[in-house]
XYZ file of N, CA and C in Angstrom:
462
model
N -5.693 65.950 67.998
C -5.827 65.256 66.777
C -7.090 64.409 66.853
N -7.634 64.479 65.565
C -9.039 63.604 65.916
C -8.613 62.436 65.130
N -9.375 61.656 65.066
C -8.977 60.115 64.767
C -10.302 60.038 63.800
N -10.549 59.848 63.222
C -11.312 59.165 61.503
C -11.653 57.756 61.859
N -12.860 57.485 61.877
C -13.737 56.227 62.230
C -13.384 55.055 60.956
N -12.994 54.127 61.328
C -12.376 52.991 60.743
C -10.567 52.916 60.367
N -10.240 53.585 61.249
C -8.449 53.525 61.288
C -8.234 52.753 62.369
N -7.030 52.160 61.817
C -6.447 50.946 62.642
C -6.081 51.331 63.514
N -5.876 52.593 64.024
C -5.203 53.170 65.162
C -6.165 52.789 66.464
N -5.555 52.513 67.584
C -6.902 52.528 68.526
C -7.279 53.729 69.291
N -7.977 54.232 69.886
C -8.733 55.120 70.633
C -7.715 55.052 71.753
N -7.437 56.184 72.627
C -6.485 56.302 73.434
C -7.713 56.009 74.290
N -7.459 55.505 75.541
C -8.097 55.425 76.783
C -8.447 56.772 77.683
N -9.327 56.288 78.578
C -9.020 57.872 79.787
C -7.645 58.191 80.393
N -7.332 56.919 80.641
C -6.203 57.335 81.504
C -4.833 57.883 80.860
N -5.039 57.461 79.298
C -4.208 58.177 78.514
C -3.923 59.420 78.134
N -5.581 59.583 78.312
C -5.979 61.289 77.994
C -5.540 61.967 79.453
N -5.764 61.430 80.368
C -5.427 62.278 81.387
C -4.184 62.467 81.690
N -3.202 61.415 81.953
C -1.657 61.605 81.516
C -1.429 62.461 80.579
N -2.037 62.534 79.179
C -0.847 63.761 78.416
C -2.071 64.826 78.863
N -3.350 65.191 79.344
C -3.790 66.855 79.924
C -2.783 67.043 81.236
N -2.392 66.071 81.865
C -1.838 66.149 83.067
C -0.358 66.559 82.481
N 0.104 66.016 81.395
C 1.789 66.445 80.846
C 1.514 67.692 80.758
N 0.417 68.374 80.003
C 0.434 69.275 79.150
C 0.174 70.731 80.203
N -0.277 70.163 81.128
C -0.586 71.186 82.395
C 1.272 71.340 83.170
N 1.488 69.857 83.229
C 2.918 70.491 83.785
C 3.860 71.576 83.289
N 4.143 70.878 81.708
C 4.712 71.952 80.528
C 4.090 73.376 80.793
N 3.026 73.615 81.096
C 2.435 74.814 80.833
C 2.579 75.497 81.894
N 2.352 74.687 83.252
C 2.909 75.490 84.574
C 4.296 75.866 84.262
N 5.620 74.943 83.918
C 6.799 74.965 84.126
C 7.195 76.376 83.125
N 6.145 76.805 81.866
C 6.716 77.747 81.257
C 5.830 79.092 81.980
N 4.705 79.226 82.560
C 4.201 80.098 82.912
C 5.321 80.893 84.261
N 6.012 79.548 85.269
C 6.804 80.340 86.062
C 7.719 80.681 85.494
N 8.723 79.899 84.213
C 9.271 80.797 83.781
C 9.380 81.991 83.109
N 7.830 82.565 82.707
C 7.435 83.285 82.073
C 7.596 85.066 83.541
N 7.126 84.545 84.295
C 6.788 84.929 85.806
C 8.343 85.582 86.129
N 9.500 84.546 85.956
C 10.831 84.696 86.708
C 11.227 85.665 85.570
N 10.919 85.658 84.504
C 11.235 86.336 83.775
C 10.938 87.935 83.924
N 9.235 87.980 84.109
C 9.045 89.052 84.507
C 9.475 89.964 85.828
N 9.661 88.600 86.614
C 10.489 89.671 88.476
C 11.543 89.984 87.495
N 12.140 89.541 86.760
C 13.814 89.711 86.686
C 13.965 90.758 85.664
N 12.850 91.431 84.723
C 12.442 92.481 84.466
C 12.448 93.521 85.301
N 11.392 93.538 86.215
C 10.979 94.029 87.096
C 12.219 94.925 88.094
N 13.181 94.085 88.320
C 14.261 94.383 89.458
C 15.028 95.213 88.602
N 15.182 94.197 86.751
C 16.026 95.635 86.538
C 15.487 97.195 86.079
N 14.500 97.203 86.100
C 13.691 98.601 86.015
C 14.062 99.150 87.125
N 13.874 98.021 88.348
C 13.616 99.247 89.586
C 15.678 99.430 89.663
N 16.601 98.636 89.782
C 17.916 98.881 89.518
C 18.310 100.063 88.620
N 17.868 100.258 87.798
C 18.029 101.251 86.578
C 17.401 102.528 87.237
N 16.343 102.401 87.435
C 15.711 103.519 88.152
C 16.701 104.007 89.250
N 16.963 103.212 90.244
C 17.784 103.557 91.342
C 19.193 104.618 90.681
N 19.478 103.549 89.484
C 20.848 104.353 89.161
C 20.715 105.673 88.714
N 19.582 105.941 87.930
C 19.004 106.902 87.419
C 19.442 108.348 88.509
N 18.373 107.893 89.174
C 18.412 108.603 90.630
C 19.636 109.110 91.065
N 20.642 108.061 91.458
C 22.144 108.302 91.805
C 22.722 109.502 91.266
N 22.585 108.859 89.710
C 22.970 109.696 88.587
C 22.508 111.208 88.674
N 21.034 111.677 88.888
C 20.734 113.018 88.648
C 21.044 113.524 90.125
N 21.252 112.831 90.914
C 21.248 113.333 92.508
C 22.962 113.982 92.434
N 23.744 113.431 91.598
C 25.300 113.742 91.565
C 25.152 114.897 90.809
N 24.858 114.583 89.827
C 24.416 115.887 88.658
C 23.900 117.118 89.297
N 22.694 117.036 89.979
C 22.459 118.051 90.619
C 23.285 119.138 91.698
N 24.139 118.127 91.928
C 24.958 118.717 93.449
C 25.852 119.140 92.598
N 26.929 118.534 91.396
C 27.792 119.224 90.991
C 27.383 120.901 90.278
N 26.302 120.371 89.897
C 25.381 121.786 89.475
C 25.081 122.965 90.522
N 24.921 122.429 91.325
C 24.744 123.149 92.493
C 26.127 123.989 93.270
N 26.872 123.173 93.135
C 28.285 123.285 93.309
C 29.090 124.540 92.331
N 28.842 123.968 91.089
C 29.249 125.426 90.037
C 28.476 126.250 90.138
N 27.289 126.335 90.501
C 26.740 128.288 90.490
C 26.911 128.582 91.651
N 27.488 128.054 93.008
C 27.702 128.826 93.897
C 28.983 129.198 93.559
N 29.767 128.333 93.077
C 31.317 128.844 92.204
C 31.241 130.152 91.156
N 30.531 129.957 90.700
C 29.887 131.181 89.527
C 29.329 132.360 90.255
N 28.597 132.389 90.591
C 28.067 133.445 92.091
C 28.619 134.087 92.694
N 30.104 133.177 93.296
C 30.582 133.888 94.531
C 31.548 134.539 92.970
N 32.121 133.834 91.916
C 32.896 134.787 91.346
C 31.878 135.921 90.514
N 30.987 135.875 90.053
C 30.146 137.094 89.528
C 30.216 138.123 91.120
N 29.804 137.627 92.213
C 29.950 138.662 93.756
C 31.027 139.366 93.275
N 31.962 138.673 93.754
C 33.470 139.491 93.575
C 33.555 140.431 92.127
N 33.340 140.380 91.181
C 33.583 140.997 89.679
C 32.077 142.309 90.237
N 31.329 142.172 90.775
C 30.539 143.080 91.337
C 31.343 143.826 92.259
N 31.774 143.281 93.114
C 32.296 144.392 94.249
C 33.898 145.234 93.523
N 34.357 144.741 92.531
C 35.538 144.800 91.693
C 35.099 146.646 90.998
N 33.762 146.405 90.447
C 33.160 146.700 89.561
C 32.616 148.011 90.395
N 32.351 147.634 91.651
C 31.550 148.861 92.292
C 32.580 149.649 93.139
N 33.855 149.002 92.998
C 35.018 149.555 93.548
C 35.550 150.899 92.517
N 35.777 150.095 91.506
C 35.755 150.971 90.291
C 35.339 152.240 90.067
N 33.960 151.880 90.060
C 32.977 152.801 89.708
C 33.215 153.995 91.434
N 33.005 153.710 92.479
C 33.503 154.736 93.011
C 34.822 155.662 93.444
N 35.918 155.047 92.831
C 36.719 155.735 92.707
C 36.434 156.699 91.546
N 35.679 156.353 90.462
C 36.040 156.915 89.206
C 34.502 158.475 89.874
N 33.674 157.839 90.453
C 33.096 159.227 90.888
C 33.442 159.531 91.861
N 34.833 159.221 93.009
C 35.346 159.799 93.877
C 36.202 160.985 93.146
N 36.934 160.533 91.931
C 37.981 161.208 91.268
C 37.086 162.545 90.888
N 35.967 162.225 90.203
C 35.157 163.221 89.321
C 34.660 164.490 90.087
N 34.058 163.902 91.158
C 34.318 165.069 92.088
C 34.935 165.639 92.389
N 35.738 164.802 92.630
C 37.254 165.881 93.496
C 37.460 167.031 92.338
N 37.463 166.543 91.143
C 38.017 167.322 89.588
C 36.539 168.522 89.537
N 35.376 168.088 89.990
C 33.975 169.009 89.824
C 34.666 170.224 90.981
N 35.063 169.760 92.257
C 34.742 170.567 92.900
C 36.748 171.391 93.248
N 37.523 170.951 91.852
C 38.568 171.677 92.249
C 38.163 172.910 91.094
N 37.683 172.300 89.702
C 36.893 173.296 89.050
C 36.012 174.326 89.810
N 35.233 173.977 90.610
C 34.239 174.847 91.167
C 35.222 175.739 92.003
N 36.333 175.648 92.566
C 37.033 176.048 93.291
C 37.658 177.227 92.549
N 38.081 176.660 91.397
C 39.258 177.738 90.531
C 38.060 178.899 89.367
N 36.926 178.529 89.449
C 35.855 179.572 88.938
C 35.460 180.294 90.221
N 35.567 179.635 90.996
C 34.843 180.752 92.316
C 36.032 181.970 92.546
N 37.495 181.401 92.506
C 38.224 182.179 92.620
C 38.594 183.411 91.712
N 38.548 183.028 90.501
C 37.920 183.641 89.503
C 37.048 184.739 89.797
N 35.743 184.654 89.439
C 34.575 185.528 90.104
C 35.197 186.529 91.161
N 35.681 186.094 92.269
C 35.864 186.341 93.345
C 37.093 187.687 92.979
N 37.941 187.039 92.004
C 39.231 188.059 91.534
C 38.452 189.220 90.522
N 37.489 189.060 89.881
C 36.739 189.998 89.068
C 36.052 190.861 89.424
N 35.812 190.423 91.037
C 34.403 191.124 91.808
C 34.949 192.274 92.464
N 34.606 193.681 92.086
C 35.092 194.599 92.910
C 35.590 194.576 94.462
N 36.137 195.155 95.063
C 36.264 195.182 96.855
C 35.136 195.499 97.152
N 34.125 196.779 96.512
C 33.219 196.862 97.689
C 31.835 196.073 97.392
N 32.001 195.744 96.278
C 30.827 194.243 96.171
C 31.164 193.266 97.402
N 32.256 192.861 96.773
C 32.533 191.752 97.720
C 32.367 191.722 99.743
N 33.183 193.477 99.996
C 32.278 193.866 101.084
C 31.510 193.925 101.854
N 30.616 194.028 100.886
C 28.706 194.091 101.254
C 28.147 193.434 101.213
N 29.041 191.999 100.088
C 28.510 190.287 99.980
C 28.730 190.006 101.473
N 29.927 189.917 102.238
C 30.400 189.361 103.457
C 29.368 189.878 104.719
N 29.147 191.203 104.369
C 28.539 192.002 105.400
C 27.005 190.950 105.748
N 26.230 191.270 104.193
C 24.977 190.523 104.348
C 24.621 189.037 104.915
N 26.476 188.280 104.287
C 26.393 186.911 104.833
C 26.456 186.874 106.404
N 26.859 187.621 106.888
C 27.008 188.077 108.241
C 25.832 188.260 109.196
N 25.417 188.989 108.328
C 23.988 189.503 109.144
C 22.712 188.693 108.617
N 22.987 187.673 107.939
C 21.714 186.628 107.343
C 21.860 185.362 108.798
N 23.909 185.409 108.781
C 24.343 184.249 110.040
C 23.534 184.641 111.047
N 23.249 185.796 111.375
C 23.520 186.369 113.297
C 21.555 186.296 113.246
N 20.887 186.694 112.306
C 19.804 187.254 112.344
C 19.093 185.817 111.491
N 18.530 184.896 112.295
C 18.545 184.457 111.224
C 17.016 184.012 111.274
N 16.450 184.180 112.836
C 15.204 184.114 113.480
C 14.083 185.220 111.950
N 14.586 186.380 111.886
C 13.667 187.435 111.105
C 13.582 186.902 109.640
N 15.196 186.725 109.467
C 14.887 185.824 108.125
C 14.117 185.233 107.599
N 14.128 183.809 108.216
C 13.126 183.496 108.182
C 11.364 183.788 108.176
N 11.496 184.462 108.985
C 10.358 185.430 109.149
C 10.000 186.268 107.830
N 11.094 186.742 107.632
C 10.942 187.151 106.352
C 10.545 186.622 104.785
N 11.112 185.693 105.047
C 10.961 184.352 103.864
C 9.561 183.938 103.931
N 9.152 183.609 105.048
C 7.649 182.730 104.914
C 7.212 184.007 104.872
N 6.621 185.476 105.199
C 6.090 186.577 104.807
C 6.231 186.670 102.734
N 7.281 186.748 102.365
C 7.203 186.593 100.714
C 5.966 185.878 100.161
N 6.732 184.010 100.773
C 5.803 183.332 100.413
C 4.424 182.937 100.426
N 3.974 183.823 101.396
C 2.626 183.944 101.774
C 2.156 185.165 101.143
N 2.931 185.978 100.732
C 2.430 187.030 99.612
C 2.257 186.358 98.325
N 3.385 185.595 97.708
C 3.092 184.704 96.515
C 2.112 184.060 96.161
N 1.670 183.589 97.308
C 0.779 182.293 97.107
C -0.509 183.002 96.953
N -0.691 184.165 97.817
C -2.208 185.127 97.936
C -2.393 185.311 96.474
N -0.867 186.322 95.876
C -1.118 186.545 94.700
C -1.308 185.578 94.062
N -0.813 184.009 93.857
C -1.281 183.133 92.652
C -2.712 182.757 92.421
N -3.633 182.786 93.979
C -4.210 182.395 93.532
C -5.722 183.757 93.612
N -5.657 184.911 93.524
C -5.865 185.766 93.323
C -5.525 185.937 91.903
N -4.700 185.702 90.957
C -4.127 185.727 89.681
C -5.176 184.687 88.975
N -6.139 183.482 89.519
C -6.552 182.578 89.143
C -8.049 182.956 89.098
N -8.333 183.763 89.651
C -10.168 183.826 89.774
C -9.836 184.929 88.683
């Protein structure tokens, strides 16, 4: 406050002035630390909150962790359930392919004259015993084939 030259008021002294800068510094310290305590006490609960935070997703995670190995091991099992399944059902199919293949061969076999059938056994016989020439025989074809294909090409 300024004071207006010719008021009855008197002029405060130095030592007056320095008492209330000296009040006014205390007041101002006393609110700055509380300004300060205020802020640690901020401060702690951020880092508190944070901590809980933490707690919080660290539980979360594990129970999470916890249900897909629960989920997993039961999807495993519904897999092995599943692949159990599935090979019986092509254990069955076969068996049914090759009792079919069985009751057409017999078939054939009932249609096929005696002396076809004969001369079938005979050859299977002599393809068993001989089987060194066979062969021999076989790669001789194929080495005729191949001359001719590519003799067929020029």
């Amino acid at each position: 406050m300024i004071r207006q030259p010719g008021s009855d008021d008197s002029t405060p002294t130095p030592e007056e002035l320095r008492a209330r800068v000296e009040g006014t510094r205390e007041e101002l310290g006393m609110e700055v630390e509380e300004a300060a305590g205020k802020t640690a006490d901020v401060k702690e609960q951020a880092q508190a909150k944070a901590a809980e935070l933490k707690e919080t997703a660290q539980a979360k995670g594990a129970e999470l962790k916890a249900q897909a190995q629960v989920k997993g091991a039961e999807l495993k099992g519904q897999a092995q359930v599943k692949g159990a399944e599935l090979k019986g059902q092509a254990q069955t199919r076969a068996a049914g392919a090759k009792a079919q293949a069985q009751v057409k061969a017999a078939e054939v076999l009932e249609r096929t004259p005696q002396p076809v059938r004969e001369r079938a056994y005979q050859v299977g016989e002599s393809a068993r015993t001989n089987v060194k020439p066979l062969i021999g025989f076989g790669l001789a074809v194929l080495a005729v084939c191949v001359v001719v294909s590519r003799v067929g090409r020029r």
